[in-house]
Structure formats: structure tokens, C-alpha cells
Coordinates of C-alpha atoms and ligand atoms in Angstrom, one line a residue:
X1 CA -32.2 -40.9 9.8
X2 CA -31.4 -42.9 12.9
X3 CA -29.0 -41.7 15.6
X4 CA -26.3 -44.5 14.9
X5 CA -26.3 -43.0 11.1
X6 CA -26.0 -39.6 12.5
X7 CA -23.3 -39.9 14.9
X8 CA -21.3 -42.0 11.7
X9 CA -22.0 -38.8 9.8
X10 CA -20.4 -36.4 12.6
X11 CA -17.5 -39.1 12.9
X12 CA -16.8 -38.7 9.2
X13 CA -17.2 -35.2 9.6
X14 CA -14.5 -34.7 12.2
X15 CA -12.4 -37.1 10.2
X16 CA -12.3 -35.1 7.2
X17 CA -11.8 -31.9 9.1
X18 CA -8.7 -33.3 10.9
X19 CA -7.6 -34.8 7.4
X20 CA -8.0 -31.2 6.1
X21 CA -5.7 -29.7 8.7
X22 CA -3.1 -32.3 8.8
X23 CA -2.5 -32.5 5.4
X24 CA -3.0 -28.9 4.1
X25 CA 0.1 -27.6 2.4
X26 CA 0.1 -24.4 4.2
X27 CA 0.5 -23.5 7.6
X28 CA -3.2 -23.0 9.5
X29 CA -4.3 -22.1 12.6
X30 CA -7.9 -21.6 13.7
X31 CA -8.4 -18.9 16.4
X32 CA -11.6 -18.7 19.2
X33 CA -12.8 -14.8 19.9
X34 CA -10.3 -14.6 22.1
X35 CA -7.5 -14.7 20.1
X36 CA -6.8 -18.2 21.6
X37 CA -5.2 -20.5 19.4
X38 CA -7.3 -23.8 18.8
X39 CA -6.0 -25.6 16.5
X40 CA -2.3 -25.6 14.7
X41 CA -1.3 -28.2 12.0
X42 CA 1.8 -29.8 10.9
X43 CA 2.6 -27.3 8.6
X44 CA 2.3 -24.5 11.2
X45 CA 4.8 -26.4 13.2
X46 CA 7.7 -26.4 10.2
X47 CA 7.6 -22.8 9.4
X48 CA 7.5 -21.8 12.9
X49 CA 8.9 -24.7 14.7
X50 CA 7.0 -24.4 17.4
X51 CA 5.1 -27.7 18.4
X52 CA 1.3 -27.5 18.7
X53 CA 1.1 -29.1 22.3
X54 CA 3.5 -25.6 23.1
X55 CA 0.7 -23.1 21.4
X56 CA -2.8 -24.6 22.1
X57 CA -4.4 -22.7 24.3
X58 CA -2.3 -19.6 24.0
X59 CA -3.1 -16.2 22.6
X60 CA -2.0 -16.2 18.7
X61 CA 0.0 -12.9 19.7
X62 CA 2.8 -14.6 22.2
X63 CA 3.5 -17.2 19.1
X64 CA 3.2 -15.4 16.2
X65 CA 3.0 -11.2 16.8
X66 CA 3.5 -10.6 12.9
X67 CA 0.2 -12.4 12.0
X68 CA -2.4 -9.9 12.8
X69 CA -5.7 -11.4 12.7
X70 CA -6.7 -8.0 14.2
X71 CA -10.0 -9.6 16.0
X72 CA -10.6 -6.0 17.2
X73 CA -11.2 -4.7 13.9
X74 CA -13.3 -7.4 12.8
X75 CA -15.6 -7.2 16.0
X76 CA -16.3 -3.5 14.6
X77 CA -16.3 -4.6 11.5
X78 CA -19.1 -6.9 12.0
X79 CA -21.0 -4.5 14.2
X80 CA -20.8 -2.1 11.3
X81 CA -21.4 -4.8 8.9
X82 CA -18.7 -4.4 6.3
X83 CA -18.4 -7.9 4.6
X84 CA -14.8 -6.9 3.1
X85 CA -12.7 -8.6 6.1
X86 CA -10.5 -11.1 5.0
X87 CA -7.1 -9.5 5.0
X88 CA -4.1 -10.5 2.3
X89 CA -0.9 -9.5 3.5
X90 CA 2.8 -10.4 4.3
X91 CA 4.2 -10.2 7.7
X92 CA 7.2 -11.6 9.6
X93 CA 6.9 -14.4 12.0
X94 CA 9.7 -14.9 14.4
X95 CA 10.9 -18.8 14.4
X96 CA 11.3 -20.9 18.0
X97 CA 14.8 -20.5 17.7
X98 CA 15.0 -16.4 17.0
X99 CA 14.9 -15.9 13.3
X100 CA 12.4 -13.9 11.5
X101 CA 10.6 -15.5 8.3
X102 CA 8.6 -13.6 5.8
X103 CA 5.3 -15.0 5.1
X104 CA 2.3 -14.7 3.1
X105 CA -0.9 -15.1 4.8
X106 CA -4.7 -14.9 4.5
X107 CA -6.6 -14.3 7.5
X108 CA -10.7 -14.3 7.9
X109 CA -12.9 -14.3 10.8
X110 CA -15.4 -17.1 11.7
X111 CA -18.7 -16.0 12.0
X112 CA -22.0 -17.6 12.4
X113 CA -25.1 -14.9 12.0
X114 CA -24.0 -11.7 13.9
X115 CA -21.5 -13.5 16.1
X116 CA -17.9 -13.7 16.3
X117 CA -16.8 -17.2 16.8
X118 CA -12.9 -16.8 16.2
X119 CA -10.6 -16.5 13.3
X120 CA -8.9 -18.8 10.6
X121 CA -5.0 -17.8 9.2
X122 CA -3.7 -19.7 6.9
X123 CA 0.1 -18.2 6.0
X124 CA 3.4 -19.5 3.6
X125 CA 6.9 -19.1 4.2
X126 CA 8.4 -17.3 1.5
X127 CA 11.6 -17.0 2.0
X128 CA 12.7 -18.4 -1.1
X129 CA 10.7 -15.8 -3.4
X130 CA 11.8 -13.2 -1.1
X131 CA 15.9 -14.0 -1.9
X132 CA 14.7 -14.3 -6.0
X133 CA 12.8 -11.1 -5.6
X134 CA 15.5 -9.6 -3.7
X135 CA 18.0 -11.1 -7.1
X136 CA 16.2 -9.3 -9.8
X137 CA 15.7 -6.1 -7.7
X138 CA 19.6 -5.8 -7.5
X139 CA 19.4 -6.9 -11.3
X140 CA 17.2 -4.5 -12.5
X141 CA 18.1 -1.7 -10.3
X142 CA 21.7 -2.1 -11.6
X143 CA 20.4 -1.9 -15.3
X144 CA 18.5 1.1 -14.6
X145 CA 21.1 2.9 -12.7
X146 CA 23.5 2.3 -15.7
X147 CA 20.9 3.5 -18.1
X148 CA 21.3 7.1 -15.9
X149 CA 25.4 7.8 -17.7
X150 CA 24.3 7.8 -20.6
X151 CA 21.5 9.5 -20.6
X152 CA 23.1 11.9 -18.7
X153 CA 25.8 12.1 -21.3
X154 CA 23.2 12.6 -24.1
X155 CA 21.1 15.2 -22.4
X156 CA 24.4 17.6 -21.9
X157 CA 25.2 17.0 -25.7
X158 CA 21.7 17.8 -27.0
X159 CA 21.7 21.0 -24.2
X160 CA 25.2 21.8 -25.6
X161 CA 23.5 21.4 -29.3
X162 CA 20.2 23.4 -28.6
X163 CA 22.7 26.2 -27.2
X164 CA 24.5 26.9 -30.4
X165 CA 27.4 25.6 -29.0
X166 CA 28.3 24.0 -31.9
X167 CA 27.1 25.7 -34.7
X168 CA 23.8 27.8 -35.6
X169 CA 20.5 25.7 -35.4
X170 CA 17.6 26.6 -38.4
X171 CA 14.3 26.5 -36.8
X172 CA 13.1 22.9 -37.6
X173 CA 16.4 21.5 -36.1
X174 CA 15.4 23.6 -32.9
X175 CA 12.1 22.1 -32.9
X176 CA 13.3 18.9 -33.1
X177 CA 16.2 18.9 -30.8
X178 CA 13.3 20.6 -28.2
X179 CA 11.5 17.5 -28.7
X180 CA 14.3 15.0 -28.1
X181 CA 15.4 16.8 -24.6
X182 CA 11.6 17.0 -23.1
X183 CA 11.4 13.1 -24.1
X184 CA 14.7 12.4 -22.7
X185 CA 13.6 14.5 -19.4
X186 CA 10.7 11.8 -19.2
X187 CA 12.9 8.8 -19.9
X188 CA 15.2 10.2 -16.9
X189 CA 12.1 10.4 -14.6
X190 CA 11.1 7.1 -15.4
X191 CA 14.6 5.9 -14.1
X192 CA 14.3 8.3 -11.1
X193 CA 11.0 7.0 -10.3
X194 CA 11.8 3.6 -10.9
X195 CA 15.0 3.3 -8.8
X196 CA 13.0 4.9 -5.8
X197 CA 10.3 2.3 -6.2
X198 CA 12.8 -0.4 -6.1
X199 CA 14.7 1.2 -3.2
X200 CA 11.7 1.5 -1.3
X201 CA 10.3 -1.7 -1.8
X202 CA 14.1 -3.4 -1.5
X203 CA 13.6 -1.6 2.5
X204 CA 16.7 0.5 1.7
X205 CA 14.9 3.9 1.7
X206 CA 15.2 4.8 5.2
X207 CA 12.3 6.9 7.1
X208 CA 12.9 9.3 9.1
X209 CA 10.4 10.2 11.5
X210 CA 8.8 12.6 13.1
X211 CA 6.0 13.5 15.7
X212 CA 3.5 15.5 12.1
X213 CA 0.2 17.4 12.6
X214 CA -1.7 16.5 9.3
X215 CA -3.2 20.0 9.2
X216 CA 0.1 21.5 8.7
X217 CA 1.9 18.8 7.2
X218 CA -1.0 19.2 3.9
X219 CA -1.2 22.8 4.2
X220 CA 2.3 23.2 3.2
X221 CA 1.7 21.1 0.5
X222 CA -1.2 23.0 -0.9
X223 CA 0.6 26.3 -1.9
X224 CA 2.4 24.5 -4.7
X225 CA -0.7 22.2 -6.1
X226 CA -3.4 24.5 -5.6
X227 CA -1.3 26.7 -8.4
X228 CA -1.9 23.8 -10.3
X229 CA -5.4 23.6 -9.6
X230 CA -6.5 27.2 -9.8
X231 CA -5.5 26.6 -13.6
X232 CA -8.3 24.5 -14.2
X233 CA -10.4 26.4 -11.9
X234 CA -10.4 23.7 -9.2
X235 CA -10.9 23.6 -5.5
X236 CA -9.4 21.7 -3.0
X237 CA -11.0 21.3 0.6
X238 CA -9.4 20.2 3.9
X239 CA -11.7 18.8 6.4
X240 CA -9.3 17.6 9.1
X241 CA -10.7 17.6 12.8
X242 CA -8.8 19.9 15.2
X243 CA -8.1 17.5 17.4
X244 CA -6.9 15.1 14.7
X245 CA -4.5 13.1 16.5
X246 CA -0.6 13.7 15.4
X247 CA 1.2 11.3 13.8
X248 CA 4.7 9.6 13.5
X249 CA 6.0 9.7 10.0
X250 CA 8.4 10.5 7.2
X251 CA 6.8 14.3 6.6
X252 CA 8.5 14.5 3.4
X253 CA 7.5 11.0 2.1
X254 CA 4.1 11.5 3.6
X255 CA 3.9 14.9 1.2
X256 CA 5.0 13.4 -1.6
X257 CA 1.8 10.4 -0.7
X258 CA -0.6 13.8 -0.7
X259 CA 1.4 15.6 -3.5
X260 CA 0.5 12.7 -6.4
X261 CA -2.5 11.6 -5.1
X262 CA -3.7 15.5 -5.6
X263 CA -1.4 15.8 -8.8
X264 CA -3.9 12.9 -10.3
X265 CA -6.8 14.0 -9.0
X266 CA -6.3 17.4 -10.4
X267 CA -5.3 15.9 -13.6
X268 CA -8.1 13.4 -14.6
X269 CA -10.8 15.7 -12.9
X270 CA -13.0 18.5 -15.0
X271 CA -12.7 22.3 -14.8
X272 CA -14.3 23.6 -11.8
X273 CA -14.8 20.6 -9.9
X274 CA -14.0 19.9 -6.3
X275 CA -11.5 17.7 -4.4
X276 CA -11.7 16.9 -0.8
X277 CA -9.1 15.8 1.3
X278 CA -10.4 14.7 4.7
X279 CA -8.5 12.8 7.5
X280 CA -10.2 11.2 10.5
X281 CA -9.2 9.1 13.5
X282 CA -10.7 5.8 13.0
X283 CA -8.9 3.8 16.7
X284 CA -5.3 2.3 15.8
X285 CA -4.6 5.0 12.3
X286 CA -5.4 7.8 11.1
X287 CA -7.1 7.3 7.9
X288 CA -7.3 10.0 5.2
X289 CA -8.7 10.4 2.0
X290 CA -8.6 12.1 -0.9
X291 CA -11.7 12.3 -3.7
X292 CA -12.2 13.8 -6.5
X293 CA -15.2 14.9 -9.5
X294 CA -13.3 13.0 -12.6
X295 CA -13.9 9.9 -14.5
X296 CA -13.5 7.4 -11.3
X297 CA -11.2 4.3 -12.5
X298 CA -12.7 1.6 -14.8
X299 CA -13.9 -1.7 -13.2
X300 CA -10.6 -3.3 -15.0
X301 CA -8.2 -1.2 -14.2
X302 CA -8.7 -1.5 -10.2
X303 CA -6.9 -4.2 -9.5
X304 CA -3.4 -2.9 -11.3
X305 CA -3.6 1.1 -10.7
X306 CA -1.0 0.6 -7.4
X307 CA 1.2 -1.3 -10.0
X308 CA 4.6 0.6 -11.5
X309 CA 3.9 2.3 -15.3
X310 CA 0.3 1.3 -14.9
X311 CA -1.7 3.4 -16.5
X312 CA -5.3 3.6 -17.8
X313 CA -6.9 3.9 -21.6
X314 CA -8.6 6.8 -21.2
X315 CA -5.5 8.6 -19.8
X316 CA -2.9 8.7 -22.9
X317 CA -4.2 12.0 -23.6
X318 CA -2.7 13.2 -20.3
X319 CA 0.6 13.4 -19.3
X320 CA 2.9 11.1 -17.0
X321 CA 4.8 7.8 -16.5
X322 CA 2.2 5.6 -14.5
X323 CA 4.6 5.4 -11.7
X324 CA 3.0 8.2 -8.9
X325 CA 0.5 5.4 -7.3
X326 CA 3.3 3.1 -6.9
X327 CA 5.4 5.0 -5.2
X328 CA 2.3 6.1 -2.6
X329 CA 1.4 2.2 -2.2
X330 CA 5.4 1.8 -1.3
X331 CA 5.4 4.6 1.1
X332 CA 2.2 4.1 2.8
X333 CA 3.6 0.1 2.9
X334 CA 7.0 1.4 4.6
X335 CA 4.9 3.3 7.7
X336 CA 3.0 -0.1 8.0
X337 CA -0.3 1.6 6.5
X338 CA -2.6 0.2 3.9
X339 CA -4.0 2.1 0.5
X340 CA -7.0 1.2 -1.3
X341 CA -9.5 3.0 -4.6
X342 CA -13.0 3.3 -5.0
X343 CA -15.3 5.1 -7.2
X344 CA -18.2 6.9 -5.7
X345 CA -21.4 5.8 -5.7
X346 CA -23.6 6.9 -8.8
X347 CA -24.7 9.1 -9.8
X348 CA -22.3 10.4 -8.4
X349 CA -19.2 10.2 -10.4
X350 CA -15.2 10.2 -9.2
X351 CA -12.0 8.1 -7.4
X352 CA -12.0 8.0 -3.9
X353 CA -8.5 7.1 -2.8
X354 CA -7.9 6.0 1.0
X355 CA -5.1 4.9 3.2
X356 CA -4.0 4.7 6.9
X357 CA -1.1 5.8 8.7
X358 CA -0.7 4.0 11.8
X359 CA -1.4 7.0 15.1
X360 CA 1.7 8.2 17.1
X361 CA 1.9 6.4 20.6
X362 CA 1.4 2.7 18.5
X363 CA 4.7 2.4 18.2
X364 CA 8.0 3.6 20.5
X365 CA 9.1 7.2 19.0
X366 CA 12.5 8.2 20.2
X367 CA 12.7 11.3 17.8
X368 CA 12.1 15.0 19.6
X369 CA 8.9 16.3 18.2
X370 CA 10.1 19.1 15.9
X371 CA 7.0 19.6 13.7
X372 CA 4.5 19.5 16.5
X373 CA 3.2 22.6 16.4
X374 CA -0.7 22.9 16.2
X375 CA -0.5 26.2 14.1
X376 CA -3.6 26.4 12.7
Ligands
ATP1 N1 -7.9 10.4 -9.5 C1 -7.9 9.6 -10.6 N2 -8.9 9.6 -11.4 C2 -9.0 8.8 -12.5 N3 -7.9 8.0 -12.9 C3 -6.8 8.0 -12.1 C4 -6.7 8.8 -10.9 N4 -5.5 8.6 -10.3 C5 -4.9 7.7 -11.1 N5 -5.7 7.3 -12.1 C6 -5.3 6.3 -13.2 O1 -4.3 5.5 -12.6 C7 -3.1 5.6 -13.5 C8 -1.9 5.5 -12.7 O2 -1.7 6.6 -11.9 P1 -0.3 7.1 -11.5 O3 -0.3 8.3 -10.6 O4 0.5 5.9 -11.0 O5 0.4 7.5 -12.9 P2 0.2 8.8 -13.8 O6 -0.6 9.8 -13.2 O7 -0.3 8.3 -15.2 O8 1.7 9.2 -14.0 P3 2.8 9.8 -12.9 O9 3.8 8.8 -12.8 O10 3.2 11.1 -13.5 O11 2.0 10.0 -11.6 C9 -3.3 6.8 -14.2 O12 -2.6 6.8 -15.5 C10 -4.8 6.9 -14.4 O13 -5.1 6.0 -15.5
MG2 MG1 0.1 10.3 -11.2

């Protein structure tokens, strides 16, 4: 090929790639290993407002601090060689002119053999879905909360019913009526459940935080579930480091993560298997885990197990509303932590399921460490 040709090749190259960037729908911006924005199209500048001439040249984090790209992480990443680094989240971005907007974005590092070269974002406003998610929320909150009167009217008839109260029962109409108050129980659970989910998500469950040592914050956890576990002959392990960082969360919220994460584990695992619950430091969280000996979760049901009433085949013969791994993807969401499943590795056979808390001391904590304690 002669040089002319080849340079014509490069020109067209260059053409297409600034084609790409000024025309793509979405707002991009291409990052060197610095974290030095390089490039920043037209669509960038309309969510943001910021013009590109403004950004070039500056680090991503003075323009746009809710778009993590999170180079750091990636850099170990790549050293560790993990391929999983592309990151799907929403953040906030905060306009030139002061107000925040909720986006979408997509962010993946540029790498060529072991090296880092930089990072591309690509991120949405969406606002828009934001205000109709926000609509049906309210909607459907409203219908659930109204399904709670009557329910609760029911329930205090059939108690009043089961109690004789008005007239003797035979024994079939006490079997029945047992019936109808244990399903109605479930049917008010699923309400509870649901209304937390939707509060949490909606931002209008407020944490409140404190300064937690994992060690005790589980341990007082486990007197109630391990009950539940010795009845199937099952044991639980803790392998938490003693010098386990604390950290700076709802402790109530954060026991209810532990407490249905263990509740399934116990559940779908065998008799006299084992669950381990291990936390570790891994830099900017704490990331803790929790696996267990049963089935693992199907190939096709991965993607929709964090998703309310969710709930696999295999488990209709066991009991509950599919709601427990919603409301632990909300919480762990709400302290600005991330939750993820895996199965083991065969032959080995089980669910191994992860999430991070972000560590105390990465964000401003103005509440008195009450539950700081180290009393191991
Ligand atoms: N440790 C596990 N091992 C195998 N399958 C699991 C495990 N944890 C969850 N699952 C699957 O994920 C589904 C959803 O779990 P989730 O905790 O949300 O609901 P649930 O346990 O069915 O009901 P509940 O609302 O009472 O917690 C379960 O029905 C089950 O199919
Ligand atoms: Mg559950």
C-alpha cells in the first residue's frame, strides 16, 4: 500500500471517529490514565452544560464527581486480571449552573495488552424516567397502603371468628379459618415488604448512622438465626479480621442485609452443611460475604434474583415471598455499596453472595460513635 493510501486511510479514520463522537446520542467522554478528560462531545455539553473548551484538559472529577470511572480500581483490577470492569450504574451529575441530574452511565477502561491507557463513559440524563418512576411509586405505594385497612379489618374478624367469639367452631371450620389467617399473615407481609422496598428505593427511608464494628454488629445477629440453623443441624462461621476496619452504617438495616441473606442460605442449603460469613478490607469498602452448601442459583435466574417477588423454580417447596434480596440490594444501594451472586466453582456446589459497604473515614461522620466498642 503506498504511503499516500495510508495516510487517506488514517484521515478517514479520524473522520469517522470524530463523526462518532459528535453525533452519538449520548453524552461521552474519553479519559487518559490520569483521569484527564480528552475528549467531550456535544451531547456531554447539553446534559451538563459545560462547554468542552471549559473541561479538556481537566481531571473528570472537578466536572463531573458523580461519574466514577474509579481508575484506581481498574489499575488493580488489571494487575489482578479480573476482566469484569465495565461498571453500569446511575449517579448524579451536578449541572454548570448548580442543579443535580440523575444519569445513567456506562463506564470501561481503555486498555491495550497489560496497560492502562484511560477510560471511556458514556452516561444519559434521565430525568424524565426518574419523575415517571417517581409517579407510579406514589401510585402503587398508595394502592398498597390501602390494601393494609382491609386486610387489617379481615384479619381481626377471622381472629375474632377463630376465638369463638361468635359462636362455637366444629373442627374443619377451625382448620379452615387457621388456614385463611396464616395466608392472610403472608399477604400482609408482602404489603409490609413491598412498601419498605418502595420507600427505600423512593430515598424516603432515612439511615441513620453510626460508627459499627462488623464483629459485633453480626454476632448479635447470630443468637436468633443460628436457632434457626441448629434445626437443620447447620453451622455458621465468622471469619472477620480483628482489625477489620469499622464502619459507618444503618446497624439495624445492615442486620437485616445479614439476617435474609443467612435466612436463605439456611433455607435452600442441606442438613449439616456449612455457611461462612467472612468480611475483609479490600481499600475504599469493606466487602463481606456470605456462602453457603445448597443448590447455588440457576444460570437463568441470576440476572432477576435482586428483583421484588422473584423467586426461583426449585424453591416453591420452601416458604417466602421473594422479596428478602430486594430489600438487601435496596439497603446496600442506600449506603452507596454494591451486591452481586455467584455460585461456586464445581465441584464444588453453593451461592456465594457479596456486597460492599463503603469504610468509615470515606465519607464526613458527624454521629458520636456509640457502637464502637471492639468487644470481642
Ligand atoms: N442462598 C441461596 N441459595 C439458593 N437460592 C437462593 C438463595 N438465596 C436466594 N435464592 C433464590 O432467590 C430467590 C429470591 O430470594 P429472596 O430472599 O428474595 O426471596 P425468598 O427467600 O423466596 O422469600 P423472602 O421474601 O421470605 O426472603 C429465592 O426464592 C430462591 O429461589
Ligand atoms: Mg429470602
Amino acid at each position: 500500500m503506498s504511503s499516500k493510501k495510508i495516510s487517506q486511510k488514517k484521515l478517514e479514520k479520524e473522520e469517522l471517529f470524530d463523526l462518532i463522537v459528535q453525533n452519538f446520542p449520548v453524552g461521552l467522554v474519553i479519559l487518559d490514565a490520569n483521569e484527564i478528560i480528552l475528549e467531550f462531545n456535544p451531547a456531554a455539553e447539553r446534559i451538563t452544560g459545560f462547554k468542552k473548551e471549559e473541561v479538556i484538559g481537566k481531571n473528570y472529577r472537578e466536572v463531573m464527581p458523580g461519574l466514577p470511572c474509579q481508575l484506581k480500581n481498574v489499575r488493580k483490577q488489571i494487575v489482578e486480571q479480573k476482566d469484569k470492569i465495565f461498571v453500569h450504574l446511575e449517579g448524579t451529575i451536578t449541572h454548570k449552573d448548580g442543579h443535580e441530574i440523575p444519569v445513567r452511565y456506562t463506564a470501561a477502561p481503555l486498555v491495550k495488552g497489560s496497560e492502562l491507557k484511560g477510560a471511556i463513559a458514556i452516561f444519559r440524563d434521565v430525568t424524565k424516567e426518574k419523575q415517571l418512576e417517581q409517579h407510579r411509586r406514589v401510585l402503587i405505594s398508595m394502592f398498597a397502603h390501602d390494601l393494609k385497612g382491609p386486610l387489617a379489618i379481615a384479619s381481626g374478624l377471622l381472629l375474632r371468628l377463630r376465638q369463638g367469639k361468635a359462636g362455637n367452631l366444629n373442627e374443619k371450620q377451625i382448620q379452615y379459618l387457621d388456614t385463611i389467617i396464616r395466608e392472610i399473615g403472608k399477604v400482609d407481609k408482602y404489603i409490609r415488604s413491598f412498601l419498605d422496598i418502595v420507600r427505600m428505593e423512593a430515598g424516603q427511608i432515612s439511615l441513620s448512622k453510626e460508627l459499627c464494628d462488623m464483629h459485633s454488629l453480626i454476632s448479635e445477629l447470630l443468637t436468633d438465626i443460628e436457632l434457626k440453623a441448629k434445626q437443620k443441624n447447620i453451622t455458621i462461621k465468622m471469619e472477620i479480621p480483628e482489625d477489620l476496619p469499622l464502619v459507618y452504617v444503618d446497624k439495624e438495616q445492615l442486620q437485616r442485609v445479614f439476617f435474609n441473606l443467612l435466612d436463605n442460605a439456611i433455607k435452600y442449603s442441606p442438613d449439616n452443611s456449612l455457611i461462612v460469613i467472612s468480611c475483609k478490607d479490600i481499600g475504599e469498602s469493606i466487602l463481606c460475604i456470605v456462602e453457603d452448601s445448597g443448590p447455588g442459583i440457576a444460570e437463568e435466574d441470576l440476572p432477576y434474583i435482586f428483583d421484588p417477588f422473584y423467586r426461583a423454580n426449585y424453591s416453591e417447596s420452601v416458604e417466602g415471598t421473594g422479596i428478602g434480596l430486594a430489600i438487601v440490594k435496596t439497603i446496600i444501594e442506600a449506603h452507596g455499596g454494591r451486591v452481586w451472586v455467584k455460585n461456586k466453582m464445581p465441584p464444588e456446589h453453593g451461592a456465594i453472595f457479596s456486597f460492599t459497604i463503603p469504610k468509615a473515614g470515606s465519607e464526613k461522620i458527624t454521629t458520636k460513635p456509640s457502637s464502637a466498642k471492639r468487644n470481642r
